């Protein structure tokens, strides 16, 4: 018979459970969706066979009712830490802690002592999870304990994001390193546009805040595919691995599928002035092992006066940053014989190698005054690639401004011919790379738009009015064709000529609507057109990238189609040549 909560019998059973450690630790993998490799485990618990309790929920509910949560979590935490000590240094442990225990004034000091007593384990490998569902009454204590564990090098995650009513407020207050999206937000995401938009929102926030994000509850391959296309890097769920032993592996076929899906997704890797990568401005950093002794690291820094600090590594994984003054201070006090991993700062901001200059600048701007001088650390799959000082960021910003001026049309502000050619070359490269990898490439349609008889318009009305007409057309293309869609690229090639590329099926109806609106613009409000000979010409080339081998051959194809359209227009149809819905090579 199930024990009744709050009874003396339950109290005795809990005491026996805690003293005899009748709770087993189990672990569920957290997977890097780019590589298909396990990068961490979430520690869970279940009653051992000897336990009189039916499930772990019953144990924790009873412990909460009888005031024994602290002792119970001491047992489960120690089991998890002992297991993590045997993992590679680049694998992290995610620890669940109840808000009641986390907010206890003893928590940070006890946890620090516990971790330091486990050989081979450092704080930077531990991620402490706080549920978004935590009661508000514990928040004041949580704030202080979170501050203390961060200072000690631990990382913090907010669990069940999207499930509670005060989640955003909690994220702002606690400034976590990780967000774990609630499984209800992930379930059936492949058929729910609203859920996809919410995930995009959290991804955008995470990217600008230097926070990493995990999608929980992934159970279907369709869900995983959509999450990959959205740009989610980390995942957890039954599809990837069930709770089990402390040493697991991902199904090789699934891991290979993840690598191919990530590599073949249609996220735009093109480097534009606004999206130029920060990686090329990074400088080398001095890496040290987390087990290196503080005084030895200090001696190294004294021999290299220009080095601002060290990057602390756990195997291949970047664990945190220690600036020069921090190391030298520690070398002069009782911490001189400690491993450097015990004084690491886990609150340093990391950026991926594909981070844009704009995003890196925004990340740096969000830091408080004390952290402004701390460099941004450049990582790739958790491995350190370099660092970026404030001076490096300023140089990047100046370079970006120069590049924008060099690659932008001064009349319309759109990317110019140089940028358009780079865009076309990148699309061609991505297609060839997909084919080599055995992945079916995504099709891309292209539309070349120009104004027929524009030279005559300039001659009759002057270049100033001609420029105004081009600017009006650029605005109409932006409003009616691009529509702010990140998957639509628009550029001003020259004079009255524009290029738009997009996924298949996007451009046909939008460019038809554009032509109709342009006709109304030229006709004027009173129906008396300034120049009846002006018409908009749209050359729509379906699956354009499959038909060309370079930017030059694309322009040759467009020129050939324009000439063909001109010859076809010599007829009585007044609309001939004004709009070609489909011209294929």
Short mmCIF file of C-alpha atoms in Angstrom, two decimals, residues 293-499:
data_model
loop_
_atom_site.label_atom_id
_atom_site.label_comp_id
_atom_site.label_asym_id
_atom_site.label_seq_id
_atom_site.Cartn_x
_atom_site.Cartn_y
_atom_site.Cartn_z
CA UNK A 293 47.86 25.01 -10.82
CA UNK A 294 47.15 28.73 -10.35
CA UNK A 295 50.72 29.72 -9.45
CA UNK A 296 52.08 27.93 -12.54
CA UNK A 297 49.64 29.76 -14.80
CA UNK A 298 50.60 33.05 -13.10
CA UNK A 299 54.27 32.36 -13.81
CA UNK A 300 53.44 31.84 -17.50
CA UNK A 301 51.55 35.15 -17.62
CA UNK A 302 54.45 37.00 -15.99
CA UNK A 303 56.72 35.75 -18.76
CA UNK A 304 54.24 37.00 -21.41
CA UNK A 305 53.40 40.57 -20.46
CA UNK A 306 51.14 41.23 -23.47
CA UNK A 307 48.76 38.33 -22.77
CA UNK A 308 45.53 39.64 -21.14
CA UNK A 309 44.45 36.31 -19.66
CA UNK A 310 43.98 32.60 -20.27
CA UNK A 311 41.28 30.42 -21.81
CA UNK A 312 40.59 27.53 -19.43
CA UNK A 313 39.90 24.22 -21.19
CA UNK A 314 38.17 21.02 -20.08
CA UNK A 315 39.61 18.64 -22.63
CA UNK A 316 38.57 20.21 -25.94
CA UNK A 317 35.70 22.22 -24.42
CA UNK A 318 36.13 25.88 -23.52
CA UNK A 319 35.27 26.15 -19.82
CA UNK A 320 35.80 29.84 -19.09
CA UNK A 321 38.12 32.83 -18.98
CA UNK A 322 40.53 34.07 -16.31
CA UNK A 323 41.90 37.55 -16.85
CA UNK A 324 45.48 38.40 -15.97
CA UNK A 325 44.74 40.32 -12.77
CA UNK A 326 42.42 37.59 -11.52
CA UNK A 327 45.13 34.92 -11.89
CA UNK A 328 47.86 37.05 -10.32
CA UNK A 329 45.64 37.90 -7.33
CA UNK A 330 44.81 34.24 -6.79
CA UNK A 331 48.50 33.34 -7.01
CA UNK A 332 49.17 35.70 -4.11
CA UNK A 333 46.65 34.21 -1.67
CA UNK A 334 45.48 30.82 -0.42
CA UNK A 335 44.24 29.81 -3.88
CA UNK A 336 47.76 29.62 -5.33
CA UNK A 337 47.83 25.81 -5.09
CA UNK A 338 44.30 25.31 -6.45
CA UNK A 339 43.59 24.15 -10.01
CA UNK A 340 42.90 27.09 -12.31
CA UNK A 341 39.49 25.53 -12.99
CA UNK A 342 38.42 26.48 -9.45
CA UNK A 343 38.69 30.22 -10.13
CA UNK A 344 37.40 30.29 -13.70
CA UNK A 345 34.83 32.90 -14.71
CA UNK A 346 31.94 31.08 -16.41
CA UNK A 347 30.08 34.32 -17.17
CA UNK A 348 32.31 35.20 -20.12
CA UNK A 349 30.46 35.72 -23.41
CA UNK A 350 31.16 33.22 -26.17
CA UNK A 351 30.32 33.63 -29.85
CA UNK A 352 30.32 31.06 -32.64
CA UNK A 353 32.58 31.33 -35.66
CA UNK A 354 29.57 32.21 -37.83
CA UNK A 355 28.49 35.13 -35.60
CA UNK A 356 28.04 38.36 -37.52
CA UNK A 357 29.84 41.58 -36.62
CA UNK A 358 26.49 43.21 -35.82
CA UNK A 359 25.48 40.43 -33.42
CA UNK A 360 28.91 40.45 -31.75
CA UNK A 361 28.70 44.20 -31.18
CA UNK A 362 25.20 43.87 -29.74
CA UNK A 363 26.38 41.07 -27.45
CA UNK A 364 29.23 43.19 -26.16
CA UNK A 365 26.88 46.13 -25.59
CA UNK A 366 24.61 44.07 -23.31
CA UNK A 367 27.36 43.40 -20.75
CA UNK A 368 27.60 45.37 -17.53
CA UNK A 369 30.34 47.93 -16.89
CA UNK A 370 32.54 45.46 -15.01
CA UNK A 371 32.62 43.05 -17.95
CA UNK A 372 33.14 45.50 -20.82
CA UNK A 373 36.89 44.90 -20.94
CA UNK A 374 36.52 41.11 -20.93
CA UNK A 375 37.10 39.73 -24.43
CA UNK A 376 34.50 37.82 -26.38
CA UNK A 377 35.62 34.22 -26.84
CA UNK A 378 35.27 32.67 -30.29
CA UNK A 379 34.28 28.99 -30.24
CA UNK A 380 33.43 26.27 -32.73
CA UNK A 381 31.44 23.31 -31.40
CA UNK A 382 32.62 24.26 -27.90
CA UNK A 383 36.29 24.43 -28.90
CA UNK A 384 38.19 27.69 -28.54
CA UNK A 385 39.21 29.43 -31.76
CA UNK A 386 40.40 32.80 -30.50
CA UNK A 387 39.27 35.95 -28.72
CA UNK A 388 38.03 39.42 -29.55
CA UNK A 389 39.01 42.45 -27.49
CA UNK A 390 37.16 45.76 -27.49
CA UNK A 391 39.77 47.06 -29.96
CA UNK A 392 39.08 44.11 -32.28
CA UNK A 393 35.35 44.86 -32.19
CA UNK A 394 35.93 48.52 -33.01
CA UNK A 395 38.12 47.53 -35.96
CA UNK A 396 35.39 45.15 -37.15
CA UNK A 397 32.76 47.89 -36.93
CA UNK A 398 34.92 50.29 -38.95
CA UNK A 399 35.57 47.63 -41.57
CA UNK A 400 31.87 46.82 -41.81
CA UNK A 401 31.02 50.48 -42.42
CA UNK A 402 33.58 50.60 -45.23
CA UNK A 403 32.25 47.39 -46.78
CA UNK A 404 28.66 48.64 -46.64
CA UNK A 405 29.61 51.75 -48.60
CA UNK A 406 31.54 49.70 -51.16
CA UNK A 407 28.79 47.14 -51.76
CA UNK A 408 25.62 49.21 -51.56
CA UNK A 409 23.83 51.19 -54.24
CA UNK A 410 24.01 54.87 -53.23
CA UNK A 411 20.64 55.53 -54.88
CA UNK A 412 18.49 52.77 -53.34
CA UNK A 413 20.57 51.50 -50.41
CA UNK A 414 20.22 47.96 -51.75
CA UNK A 415 23.14 45.55 -52.30
CA UNK A 416 24.84 46.40 -55.59
CA UNK A 417 26.16 44.27 -58.45
CA UNK A 418 29.24 43.19 -56.48
CA UNK A 419 27.07 41.87 -53.67
CA UNK A 420 24.65 40.27 -56.09
CA UNK A 421 27.47 38.38 -57.78
CA UNK A 422 28.77 37.15 -54.43
CA UNK A 423 25.25 36.03 -53.54
CA UNK A 424 24.89 34.09 -56.80
CA UNK A 425 28.30 32.46 -56.33
CA UNK A 426 27.37 31.40 -52.81
CA UNK A 427 24.09 29.87 -53.99
CA UNK A 428 25.97 27.96 -56.68
CA UNK A 429 28.56 26.78 -54.13
CA UNK A 430 25.86 25.60 -51.71
CA UNK A 431 24.14 23.67 -54.48
CA UNK A 432 27.36 21.94 -55.54
CA UNK A 433 28.21 21.13 -51.92
CA UNK A 434 24.78 19.58 -51.35
CA UNK A 435 25.15 17.41 -54.46
CA UNK A 436 28.59 16.21 -53.33
CA UNK A 437 27.13 15.33 -49.91
CA UNK A 438 24.30 13.33 -51.45
CA UNK A 439 21.69 15.85 -50.29
CA UNK A 440 18.97 17.04 -52.67
CA UNK A 441 19.70 20.77 -53.17
CA UNK A 442 17.06 23.38 -52.51
CA UNK A 443 15.81 25.10 -55.65
CA UNK A 444 16.15 28.87 -56.06
CA UNK A 445 14.06 31.03 -58.41
CA UNK A 446 15.37 34.35 -59.73
CA UNK A 447 13.63 37.41 -61.14
CA UNK A 448 15.41 40.15 -63.10
CA UNK A 449 13.30 43.33 -63.09
CA UNK A 450 13.79 46.41 -65.24
CA UNK A 451 11.83 49.34 -66.74
CA UNK A 452 11.23 49.24 -70.47
CA UNK A 453 11.79 52.55 -72.31
CA UNK A 454 13.51 54.00 -69.23
CA UNK A 455 16.15 55.78 -71.35
CA UNK A 456 13.40 57.68 -73.19
CA UNK A 457 11.81 58.60 -69.83
CA UNK A 458 15.14 60.04 -68.64
CA UNK A 459 15.51 61.98 -71.88
CA UNK A 460 12.04 63.55 -71.68
CA UNK A 461 11.71 64.19 -67.94
CA UNK A 462 15.31 64.45 -66.74
CA UNK A 463 17.60 62.29 -64.64
CA UNK A 464 16.32 63.63 -61.33
CA UNK A 465 12.80 62.32 -61.97
CA UNK A 466 14.35 59.14 -63.36
CA UNK A 467 16.19 58.60 -60.08
CA UNK A 468 12.98 59.21 -58.15
CA UNK A 469 11.21 56.57 -60.24
CA UNK A 470 13.97 54.04 -59.55
CA UNK A 471 13.75 54.73 -55.81
CA UNK A 472 9.96 54.28 -55.94
CA UNK A 473 10.42 50.97 -57.75
CA UNK A 474 12.99 49.82 -55.18
CA UNK A 475 10.52 50.59 -52.39
CA UNK A 476 7.74 48.72 -54.21
CA UNK A 477 9.98 45.67 -54.67
CA UNK A 478 10.76 45.76 -50.96
CA UNK A 479 7.10 46.07 -49.94
CA UNK A 480 5.49 43.75 -52.50
CA UNK A 481 8.15 41.15 -53.31
CA UNK A 482 10.69 40.96 -50.49
CA UNK A 483 8.13 41.65 -47.73
CA UNK A 484 10.85 41.40 -45.08
CA UNK A 485 11.23 37.68 -45.81
CA UNK A 486 14.73 36.59 -44.75
CA UNK A 487 14.75 34.04 -47.57
CA UNK A 488 14.32 36.69 -50.29
CA UNK A 489 17.44 38.48 -51.55
CA UNK A 490 17.03 41.80 -53.41
CA UNK A 491 19.74 43.83 -55.13
CA UNK A 492 20.05 46.86 -57.42
CA UNK A 493 22.29 45.71 -60.26
CA UNK A 494 22.59 48.90 -62.29
CA UNK A 495 20.48 51.80 -63.60
CA UNK A 496 16.87 50.51 -63.66
CA UNK A 497 17.74 46.81 -63.22
CA UNK A 498 17.06 44.74 -60.09
CA UNK A 499 17.63 41.10 -59.09
#
